[in-house]
Short mmCIF file of C-alpha atoms and ligand atoms in Angstrom, two decimals:
data_model
loop_
_atom_site.label_atom_id
_atom_site.label_comp_id
_atom_site.label_asym_id
_atom_site.label_seq_id
_atom_site.Cartn_x
_atom_site.Cartn_y
_atom_site.Cartn_z
CA MET A 10 102.11 63.07 48.39
CA THR A 11 102.63 60.87 51.31
CA ALA A 12 100.89 57.39 50.76
CA ILE A 13 99.98 54.87 53.62
CA GLY A 14 98.48 51.80 53.68
CA LEU A 15 95.61 51.19 56.15
CA MET A 16 94.45 47.42 57.37
CA GLY A 17 91.48 47.20 59.24
CA LEU A 18 88.21 49.59 58.48
CA GLY A 19 86.24 49.63 61.05
CA VAL A 20 84.97 52.71 62.67
CA MET A 21 88.47 53.93 63.98
CA GLY A 22 90.10 52.52 60.89
CA ALA A 23 87.76 54.45 58.41
CA ASN A 24 87.66 57.58 60.71
CA LEU A 25 91.30 57.65 60.42
CA ALA A 26 91.21 57.30 56.77
CA ARG A 27 89.33 60.30 56.37
CA ASN A 28 91.20 62.24 58.74
CA MET A 29 94.42 61.31 56.68
CA ALA A 30 92.70 61.84 53.51
CA ASP A 31 91.76 65.33 54.48
CA HIS A 32 95.47 66.17 55.05
CA GLY A 33 96.37 65.05 51.55
CA VAL A 34 97.53 61.56 52.43
CA ARG A 35 96.65 58.83 49.76
CA LEU A 36 95.54 55.73 51.14
CA ALA A 37 95.60 52.21 50.02
CA LEU A 38 92.82 50.44 51.97
CA TYR A 39 92.40 46.96 52.96
CA ASP A 40 89.86 44.92 55.00
CA PRO A 41 89.11 41.32 55.00
CA ALA A 42 85.33 42.09 55.21
CA ALA A 43 83.83 42.14 51.71
CA GLY A 44 83.17 45.54 49.94
CA VAL A 45 84.42 47.43 53.03
CA ALA A 46 87.61 48.70 51.31
CA ASP A 47 85.51 49.37 47.85
CA ARG A 48 82.98 51.61 49.82
CA LEU A 49 85.49 53.53 51.72
CA ALA A 50 87.62 54.17 48.75
CA ALA A 51 84.85 55.28 46.99
CA ASP A 52 83.99 57.91 49.46
CA LEU A 53 87.84 59.13 49.50
CA GLY A 54 87.78 59.40 45.74
CA ASP A 55 91.09 59.97 44.37
CA LYS A 56 92.85 59.56 47.71
CA GLY A 57 91.60 55.83 48.13
CA THR A 58 92.39 52.84 46.39
CA ALA A 59 90.79 49.49 47.59
CA CYS A 60 93.13 46.67 47.54
CA ALA A 61 91.68 42.96 47.57
CA THR A 62 94.50 41.29 49.57
CA PRO A 63 97.27 42.07 52.10
CA ALA A 64 99.88 41.65 49.26
CA ALA A 65 98.01 43.85 46.89
CA LEU A 66 97.89 46.41 49.76
CA VAL A 67 101.64 46.24 49.88
CA ALA A 68 102.09 46.39 46.18
CA ALA A 69 100.10 49.45 45.99
CA LEU A 70 102.54 51.52 48.16
CA PRO A 71 105.96 53.04 47.23
CA ALA A 72 109.06 51.93 49.29
CA PRO A 73 109.73 52.24 51.81
CA ARG A 74 106.24 51.59 53.02
CA THR A 75 104.08 52.44 55.86
CA ILE A 76 101.14 50.22 56.85
CA PHE A 77 98.94 51.43 59.50
CA LEU A 78 97.09 48.44 61.54
CA LEU A 79 93.76 49.16 63.04
CA VAL A 80 92.65 45.50 63.99
CA PRO A 81 91.48 44.12 67.47
CA ALA A 82 94.25 43.75 69.74
CA GLY A 83 95.43 40.14 70.27
CA ALA A 84 95.43 37.22 67.73
CA PRO A 85 93.72 39.63 65.19
CA THR A 86 96.84 41.92 65.25
CA ASP A 87 99.37 38.75 64.95
CA ALA A 88 97.38 37.35 62.12
CA ALA A 89 97.38 40.63 60.24
CA ILE A 90 101.00 41.06 60.79
CA GLU A 91 101.90 37.65 59.52
CA SER A 92 99.45 38.26 56.62
CA LEU A 93 101.90 41.31 55.48
CA ARG A 94 105.55 39.80 56.48
CA PRO A 95 106.35 37.62 53.41
CA HIS A 96 105.58 40.94 51.22
CA LEU A 97 107.54 43.76 53.30
CA ALA A 98 111.10 44.41 52.88
CA ALA A 99 113.66 45.89 55.09
CA GLY A 100 113.44 49.50 55.67
CA ASP A 101 109.23 49.26 55.87
CA VAL A 102 107.22 50.46 58.88
CA VAL A 103 104.04 48.60 60.36
CA ILE A 104 102.16 50.48 62.69
CA ASP A 105 100.05 48.97 65.23
CA GLY A 106 97.26 51.46 66.22
CA GLY A 107 94.94 49.43 68.45
CA ASN A 108 95.14 48.97 72.15
CA ALA A 109 97.75 46.44 72.20
CA PHE A 110 99.32 44.85 75.33
CA TYR A 111 102.62 46.51 75.47
CA ARG A 112 104.47 43.16 76.07
CA ASP A 113 102.96 41.76 72.59
CA THR A 114 104.19 44.93 70.94
CA ALA A 115 107.70 44.29 72.25
CA ARG A 116 107.20 40.77 70.68
CA ARG A 117 106.10 41.91 67.51
CA GLN A 118 108.91 44.72 67.63
CA ALA A 119 111.55 41.70 67.62
CA ARG A 120 109.97 39.52 64.99
CA CYS A 121 109.62 42.19 62.33
CA ALA A 122 113.17 43.60 63.26
CA GLU A 123 114.25 39.94 61.89
CA ALA A 124 113.40 41.12 58.42
CA GLY A 125 114.58 44.80 58.99
CA VAL A 126 111.01 45.95 59.24
CA HIS A 127 110.21 48.60 61.86
CA PHE A 128 106.97 47.99 64.02
CA LEU A 129 105.88 50.91 65.88
CA GLY A 130 103.21 50.95 68.66
CA PHE A 131 100.61 53.89 68.76
CA GLY A 132 98.41 54.61 71.57
CA VAL A 133 95.47 56.08 69.91
CA SER A 134 93.23 58.11 71.95
CA GLY A 135 90.11 59.84 71.26
CA GLY A 136 87.20 57.37 70.29
CA ALA A 137 85.63 57.43 66.82
CA GLU A 138 85.23 61.43 66.90
CA GLY A 139 88.69 61.79 67.81
CA ALA A 140 89.78 59.39 64.86
CA ARG A 141 87.91 61.57 62.57
CA HIS A 142 88.95 65.03 63.62
CA GLY A 143 91.93 64.56 65.81
CA PRO A 144 93.14 61.90 67.94
CA ALA A 145 96.01 62.30 71.01
CA ILE A 146 98.82 59.81 69.80
CA MET A 147 101.30 58.42 71.95
CA ALA A 148 103.82 57.07 69.42
CA GLY A 149 106.57 54.25 70.34
CA GLY A 150 109.46 52.80 68.48
CA ASP A 151 112.42 53.49 66.26
CA GLY A 152 113.06 57.28 66.36
CA ASP A 153 114.41 57.25 62.63
CA ALA A 154 111.15 55.62 60.95
CA LEU A 155 109.25 57.55 63.33
CA ALA A 156 110.63 60.75 62.22
CA ARG A 157 109.89 60.00 58.63
CA LEU A 158 106.14 60.02 59.40
CA ALA A 159 105.96 62.71 61.88
CA PRO A 160 104.48 65.29 59.55
CA VAL A 161 101.47 63.33 58.52
CA PHE A 162 100.92 62.47 62.36
CA THR A 163 101.41 65.53 63.54
CA ALA A 164 98.85 67.07 61.09
CA ILE A 165 96.27 64.44 61.81
CA ALA A 166 96.25 64.85 65.54
CA ALA A 167 94.44 67.12 67.94
CA LYS A 168 95.47 70.44 69.27
CA ALA A 169 96.28 71.10 72.64
CA PRO A 170 94.36 74.56 73.66
CA ASP A 171 97.57 76.14 72.84
CA GLY A 172 97.69 74.91 69.44
CA THR A 173 100.37 72.38 69.84
CA PRO A 174 99.59 69.11 68.40
CA CYS A 175 98.96 66.14 70.72
CA PHE A 176 101.14 63.75 68.74
CA ALA A 177 104.66 62.86 70.02
CA ARG A 178 107.06 59.83 70.30
CA VAL A 179 106.82 58.99 73.87
CA GLY A 180 109.68 56.64 73.63
CA ASN A 181 111.38 53.70 72.38
CA GLY A 182 110.26 50.19 72.03
CA ALA A 183 106.63 49.39 73.35
CA ALA A 184 106.55 52.92 75.41
CA GLY A 185 103.32 54.16 73.32
CA HIS A 186 101.34 51.11 73.95
CA PHE A 187 102.23 51.24 77.71
CA VAL A 188 101.33 54.82 78.22
CA LYS A 189 97.96 54.47 76.33
CA THR A 190 97.42 51.80 78.81
CA VAL A 191 98.20 53.74 81.83
CA HIS A 192 96.06 56.48 80.00
CA ASN A 193 93.10 53.98 80.32
CA GLY A 194 93.99 53.02 83.82
CA ILE A 195 93.61 57.01 84.70
CA GLU A 196 90.25 56.98 82.57
CA TYR A 197 88.79 54.48 84.42
CA ALA A 198 89.31 56.00 87.71
CA HIS A 199 88.19 59.38 86.52
CA MET A 200 85.03 57.82 85.50
CA GLN A 201 84.60 55.99 88.75
CA LEU A 202 85.15 59.35 90.62
CA ILE A 203 82.59 61.10 88.40
CA ALA A 204 80.32 58.29 89.00
CA GLU A 205 80.60 57.81 92.53
CA ALA A 206 80.08 61.67 93.03
CA TRP A 207 76.89 61.30 90.75
CA HIS A 208 75.73 58.27 93.09
CA LEU A 209 76.14 60.21 96.22
CA LEU A 210 74.17 63.19 94.66
CA ARG A 211 71.66 61.11 93.67
CA ARG A 212 71.22 58.38 95.93
CA LEU A 213 72.17 59.69 99.18
CA LEU A 214 71.37 63.32 98.97
CA ASP A 215 68.52 62.68 96.57
CA VAL A 216 69.25 65.79 94.58
CA PRO A 217 66.92 66.44 91.73
CA HIS A 218 68.39 65.17 88.29
CA GLU A 219 68.14 68.75 86.67
CA GLU A 220 70.09 70.05 89.79
CA ILE A 221 73.10 67.46 89.19
CA ARG A 222 72.71 68.26 85.67
CA ASP A 223 73.44 72.14 86.38
CA LEU A 224 75.82 71.17 88.98
CA PHE A 225 77.98 69.12 86.71
CA ALA A 226 77.69 71.60 84.04
CA ARG A 227 78.94 74.44 86.61
CA TRP A 228 82.14 72.07 87.51
CA THR A 229 82.77 71.62 83.94
CA ARG A 230 83.07 75.34 83.50
CA GLY A 231 85.27 75.71 86.27
CA ALA A 232 88.52 73.77 87.68
CA LEU A 233 86.90 70.30 87.20
CA SER A 234 86.58 70.79 83.36
CA SER A 235 87.42 67.63 81.49
CA PHE A 236 86.09 65.54 78.57
CA LEU A 237 84.94 62.99 80.74
CA MET A 238 82.84 65.76 82.87
CA GLU A 239 81.66 67.03 79.51
CA CYS A 240 80.50 63.32 79.02
CA ALA A 241 78.66 63.37 82.42
CA VAL A 242 76.77 66.49 81.42
CA ARG A 243 75.78 65.12 78.28
CA ALA A 244 74.55 61.79 79.75
CA LEU A 245 72.43 63.50 82.26
CA ASP A 246 70.77 65.82 79.50
CA THR A 247 69.90 62.83 77.37
CA LEU A 248 66.09 61.97 78.02
CA ASP A 249 64.54 58.76 77.07
CA LYS A 250 61.51 58.56 74.58
CA ASP A 251 59.08 59.12 77.55
CA GLY A 252 60.73 61.96 78.41
CA THR A 253 62.38 60.72 81.63
CA PRO A 254 66.28 60.71 82.12
CA LEU A 255 67.81 58.09 80.11
CA ILE A 256 70.51 57.31 82.77
CA GLU A 257 67.35 56.21 85.08
CA HIS A 258 66.94 53.09 82.52
CA ILE A 259 70.54 52.19 82.36
CA VAL A 260 71.49 49.05 84.27
CA ASP A 261 74.19 49.66 86.67
CA THR A 262 77.08 47.32 85.52
CA ALA A 263 80.06 48.42 83.50
CA GLU A 264 81.68 46.23 81.12
CA GLN A 265 85.63 46.48 80.16
CA LYS A 266 87.64 45.48 77.58
CA GLY A 267 91.09 44.94 79.68
CA THR A 268 93.11 48.16 79.68
CA GLY A 269 92.23 48.85 82.91
CA GLN A 270 93.07 45.43 84.21
CA TRP A 271 96.70 45.84 82.57
CA THR A 272 96.98 48.82 84.10
CA ALA A 273 96.41 47.26 87.65
CA ASN A 274 98.50 44.36 86.64
CA ALA A 275 101.39 46.61 85.75
CA ALA A 276 101.25 48.37 89.08
CA LEU A 277 101.43 45.28 91.12
CA GLU A 278 104.21 44.23 88.57
CA TYR A 279 106.47 47.15 89.01
CA GLY A 280 105.82 47.33 92.72
CA VAL A 281 104.23 50.82 92.28
CA ALA A 282 101.04 52.03 94.50
CA ALA A 283 98.21 52.79 92.34
CA PRO A 284 95.36 52.06 94.31
CA THR A 285 92.50 53.97 92.43
CA LEU A 286 93.72 52.74 89.27
CA ALA A 287 93.35 49.31 90.58
CA GLU A 288 90.07 50.09 92.53
CA ALA A 289 88.33 51.50 89.22
CA VAL A 290 88.75 47.96 88.07
CA HIS A 291 87.67 46.14 91.10
CA ALA A 292 84.63 48.52 91.39
CA ARG A 293 83.58 47.55 87.48
CA CYS A 294 84.06 43.99 88.50
CA LEU A 295 81.60 44.30 91.60
CA SER A 296 79.22 46.54 89.22
CA ALA A 297 79.18 43.37 87.12
CA LEU A 298 77.91 41.00 89.85
CA ARG A 299 74.43 42.29 89.61
CA GLU A 300 72.34 39.33 90.16
CA MET A 301 74.73 38.47 93.07
CA ARG A 302 74.24 41.79 94.45
CA GLN A 303 70.51 41.48 94.15
CA THR A 304 70.70 38.21 96.07
CA ALA A 305 72.91 39.67 98.69
CA VAL A 306 70.60 42.99 99.05
CA ALA A 307 67.68 40.44 99.68
CA SER A 308 69.45 38.05 102.05
CA LEU A 309 71.84 40.72 103.94
CA GLY A 310 69.82 43.94 103.59
CA SER A 311 71.15 47.26 102.34
CA PRO A 312 72.81 50.06 104.23
CA THR A 313 70.15 52.63 105.14
CA MET A 314 70.64 55.87 103.05
CA ASP A 315 69.03 58.51 105.49
CA PHE A 316 71.03 61.56 105.12
CA SER A 317 70.19 64.26 107.48
CA GLY A 318 73.20 66.49 107.33
CA ASP A 319 73.97 69.75 105.46
CA ARG A 320 73.33 68.80 101.72
CA ARG A 321 74.61 72.27 100.79
CA ALA A 322 77.96 71.56 102.49
CA LEU A 323 78.19 68.25 101.14
CA ILE A 324 77.59 69.26 97.67
CA ALA A 325 80.33 71.82 97.87
CA ALA A 326 82.60 69.43 99.52
CA LEU A 327 82.09 67.01 96.31
CA GLU A 328 83.47 69.32 94.01
CA ARG A 329 86.61 70.01 95.92
CA ALA A 330 87.31 66.19 96.73
CA LEU A 331 86.75 65.48 93.18
CA LEU A 332 89.64 67.77 92.13
CA SER A 333 92.04 66.56 94.74
CA ALA A 334 91.08 63.01 93.96
CA ASN A 335 91.47 63.49 90.11
CA ILE A 336 94.95 64.90 90.95
CA ALA A 337 96.00 61.91 93.32
CA VAL A 338 94.76 59.63 90.44
CA LEU A 339 97.22 61.17 87.81
CA ALA A 340 99.92 61.06 90.41
CA GLN A 341 99.54 57.36 90.38
CA GLY A 342 99.61 56.96 86.74
CA PHE A 343 102.79 59.00 86.19
CA ALA A 344 104.44 57.15 88.93
CA LEU A 345 103.53 53.77 87.26
CA ILE A 346 104.80 55.50 83.62
CA ARG A 347 108.25 56.21 85.57
CA ALA A 348 108.62 52.94 86.89
CA ALA A 349 108.07 51.10 83.92
CA ASP A 350 110.22 53.54 81.91
CA ALA A 351 113.21 52.92 84.60
CA GLU A 352 112.91 49.30 84.14
CA HIS A 353 112.66 49.45 80.15
CA GLY A 354 114.74 52.23 79.39
CA TRP A 355 112.21 53.81 76.80
CA GLY A 356 113.17 57.31 77.65
CA VAL A 357 109.99 58.41 78.16
CA SER A 358 109.61 62.15 79.23
CA PRO A 359 106.59 62.33 81.62
CA ALA A 360 106.38 66.40 80.39
CA THR A 361 105.43 64.91 76.79
CA VAL A 362 103.08 62.78 77.68
CA ALA A 363 101.11 65.07 79.89
CA ARG A 364 101.62 68.03 77.05
CA ILE A 365 100.13 65.32 74.17
CA TRP A 366 97.26 64.17 76.88
CA ARG A 367 96.20 68.06 76.92
CA GLY A 368 94.02 67.34 73.76
CA GLY A 369 92.04 64.79 71.78
CA CYS A 370 92.26 62.02 74.42
CA ILE A 371 89.82 60.73 76.80
CA ILE A 372 91.66 62.01 79.99
CA ARG A 373 92.04 65.52 78.20
CA SER A 374 91.48 68.29 81.08
CA THR A 375 92.89 71.59 82.30
CA LEU A 376 94.88 69.58 85.02
CA LEU A 377 97.41 68.29 82.41
CA GLU A 378 98.68 71.95 81.94
CA PRO A 379 100.27 72.19 85.47
CA ILE A 380 101.46 68.75 85.70
CA ALA A 381 103.37 69.54 82.31
CA GLU A 382 104.77 72.48 83.90
CA ALA A 383 105.57 70.59 86.76
CA TYR A 384 107.30 67.85 84.68
CA THR A 385 109.20 70.53 82.59
CA ALA A 386 110.32 72.26 85.54
CA THR A 387 111.51 69.15 87.45
CA PRO A 388 111.75 66.26 84.82
CA ASP A 389 112.74 63.80 87.57
CA ILE A 390 110.28 64.68 90.34
CA GLU A 391 109.46 61.60 92.05
CA ASN A 392 105.63 62.07 92.59
CA LEU A 393 103.46 64.70 91.26
CA LEU A 394 102.37 65.43 94.73
CA LEU A 395 105.91 66.64 95.54
CA ASP A 396 105.18 69.64 93.25
CA ARG A 397 104.16 72.65 95.39
CA THR A 398 101.51 73.97 92.80
CA LEU A 399 99.80 70.52 92.41
CA TRP A 400 100.11 69.84 96.42
CA ARG A 401 98.41 73.07 96.86
CA ARG A 402 95.51 72.28 94.75
CA VAL A 403 94.99 68.77 96.79
CA ALA A 404 95.31 70.16 100.00
CA ALA A 405 92.86 73.07 99.20
CA GLY A 406 90.38 70.54 99.25
CA ASP A 407 91.77 68.18 102.11
CA ALA A 408 88.70 68.98 104.76
CA GLU A 409 86.07 68.63 102.15
CA TRP A 410 87.64 65.14 100.58
CA ARG A 411 87.81 63.55 104.08
CA GLN A 412 84.03 65.05 104.64
CA VAL A 413 82.97 63.16 101.30
CA VAL A 414 84.43 59.89 102.27
CA VAL A 415 83.36 60.21 106.22
CA THR A 416 80.19 60.52 105.30
CA ALA A 417 79.87 58.15 102.49
CA VAL A 418 81.16 55.43 105.03
CA ALA A 419 78.86 56.47 107.64
CA HIS A 420 75.88 55.99 105.36
CA GLY A 421 76.98 52.62 104.01
CA VAL A 422 77.82 54.25 100.41
CA PRO A 423 80.61 52.72 98.40
CA VAL A 424 83.33 55.24 97.50
CA PRO A 425 86.26 53.00 96.46
CA ALA A 426 88.12 55.61 94.32
CA PHE A 427 87.45 58.48 96.56
CA SER A 428 88.60 56.44 99.91
CA SER A 429 91.70 55.01 98.06
CA ALA A 430 93.00 58.05 96.33
CA LEU A 431 92.58 59.67 99.97
CA SER A 432 94.45 56.78 101.58
CA TYR A 433 97.28 56.88 98.84
CA VAL A 434 97.79 60.55 99.63
CA ASP A 435 97.77 59.95 103.44
CA GLY A 436 99.94 56.99 103.22
CA LEU A 437 102.53 59.04 101.00
CA ARG A 438 102.83 61.93 103.56
CA THR A 439 102.77 59.32 106.93
CA GLY A 440 106.34 59.42 107.93
CA ARG A 441 105.86 55.83 110.11
CA LEU A 442 103.63 53.52 108.77
CA TRP A 443 101.84 50.58 110.10
CA ALA A 444 104.37 48.40 108.12
CA ASP A 445 106.73 47.70 111.03
CA MET A 446 104.00 45.15 112.27
CA ILE A 447 104.18 43.40 108.71
CA ALA A 448 108.02 43.17 109.11
CA ALA A 449 107.63 41.58 112.64
CA GLN A 450 105.05 39.36 111.83
CA ARG A 451 107.05 38.23 108.59
CA ASP A 452 110.08 37.62 110.94
CA ILE A 453 108.32 35.61 113.55
CA PHE A 454 106.60 33.01 110.96
CA GLY A 455 109.09 32.96 108.34
CA GLN A 456 112.18 34.50 109.61
CA HIS A 457 112.32 36.88 106.48
CA GLY A 458 114.18 39.61 108.63
CA PHE A 459 113.50 43.34 109.21
CA ALA A 460 115.68 46.45 108.93
CA ARG A 461 116.16 48.38 112.21
CA PHE A 462 116.44 52.43 112.65
CA ASP A 463 119.47 52.07 114.77
CA ALA A 464 121.60 49.60 112.91
CA PRO A 465 122.29 48.83 109.35
CA GLY A 466 121.59 45.50 107.62
CA ARG A 467 118.95 42.57 107.97
CA HIS A 468 117.74 41.69 111.60
CA HIS A 469 116.22 38.76 113.06
CA ALA A 470 114.85 38.68 116.54
CA ASP A 471 114.41 36.06 119.16
CA TRP A 472 110.72 36.71 119.40
CA ALA A 473 108.96 36.03 122.65
CA PRO A 474 106.76 32.73 123.07
CA LEU A 475 103.25 32.95 122.69
CA ASP A 476 101.88 33.37 126.15
CA LEU A 477 98.23 34.87 126.39
CA SER A 478 97.50 33.54 130.06
CA SER A 479 99.14 37.10 132.06
CA PRO A 480 99.30 40.73 131.36
CA ALA A 481 102.58 41.36 129.59
CA ALA A 482 105.27 42.49 131.53
CA GLY A 483 104.97 46.11 132.71
CA SER A 484 101.15 46.31 131.95
C1 6PG B 3 90.28 56.07 74.22
C2 6PG B 3 89.46 55.03 74.87
C3 6PG B 3 89.49 53.76 74.26
C4 6PG B 3 88.37 52.84 74.53
C5 6PG B 3 88.52 52.35 75.86
C6 6PG B 3 86.93 51.77 76.44
O1 6PG B 3 91.44 56.58 74.80
O2 6PG B 3 89.95 56.63 73.26
O3 6PG B 3 90.17 54.67 76.04
O4 6PG B 3 90.67 53.12 73.74
O5 6PG B 3 87.05 53.43 74.45
O6 6PG B 3 89.40 51.47 75.67
O7 6PG B 3 87.58 50.93 77.29
P1 6PG B 3 86.76 49.78 78.17
O8 6PG B 3 85.99 49.36 77.25
O9 6PG B 3 87.70 48.85 78.89
O10 6PG B 3 85.93 50.53 79.28
#
């Protein structure tokens, strides 16, 4: 029987322990909080052994040992590794299953490698329920060490609709944690799109709560089927104690723990256009400025939200716009994964990533199937929007998407995700952009040079002096 050590027995750790025990894994358990490991061990019966110290945890396992960490990212993860290190031997494996920053994972891999210990970074998605009944697991690190553990993690992972386990080695090094970070960036953007659709329906169109609930339920049964849409239906189905919809009592600020910001930072760092992934983070930041927004409303006033257009048409348009924008968001996320992979040489297969995102994880949706097919057919396709099947789906909602953005803008309703995703798509298929003017300005003030259509290499110009007194020659 496989034996694994689990360190960090919060909700995620404890649920993973139960999931593993259900699959016949024997667990050595450690948590720094008194009594936690004992209680879980008692729950797990002959599958669980409580250990009082990190040294005892290591000692309870047969060599080569496997220890799974589920501790908060950052300093607590470093502290956990350091508490184990003196007791580990060459060939042992330590897995970090937290939402770690991928560069920290690379650093920890190098540190553990000094002692011949394999450090693997697992992106685990699906929240507490997923941990208990089947998460999606994006594994990164040494192939041999991972191959040894694959049967256990394949068994505990979620299954995609076609029954395929949602566990895979997505690449070397820190690939697992990077892919999980981008997963969360996509999660932020998809959540933001649903929130914007809700906001337009509720506050611009004044659609009654029950109708929005039914609409979302219908969308969830159709092409927009996704776990996050299901969450939105549940959010609207939940009533407060007084019988009114709970959502009407929830303060309009969204918190964040940092993975969305890491995704946006990575997009900037690798020079990848991922505007909607970044906008979703900015949108949360804007939402958090609640007091300031109230002050601004009092002193600047709010845009009027008087809608006198065709409500039915806009509601129908929203459904199509949401599908198109969701695909554009996924295109941005996959472009970012490909760019980081090119830099680090992790060997990530986008088709594998899409396949394991079909089940268990927060961004699971029916869209991942055609994406997996697109990358299987053309593994090096530069952007998902170049896939004919996906593009047809985006293009089918083109007019409706514009209608949603135009209407929102005309009425002063902020739709940062819908509008940035549309600009992304439009920018991608504009042969000649505005950047000629940027290149000219850079050369004027900084002699940075520019490229010409008609001659290779870098060029500078002898720019005209400023003369505002007369019309330009020829005008
Ligand atoms: C998952 C989730 C999980 C967590 C988010 C929330 O895949 O299971 O993404 O990791 O719920 O990190 O992130 P924020 O608190 O930043 O919204």
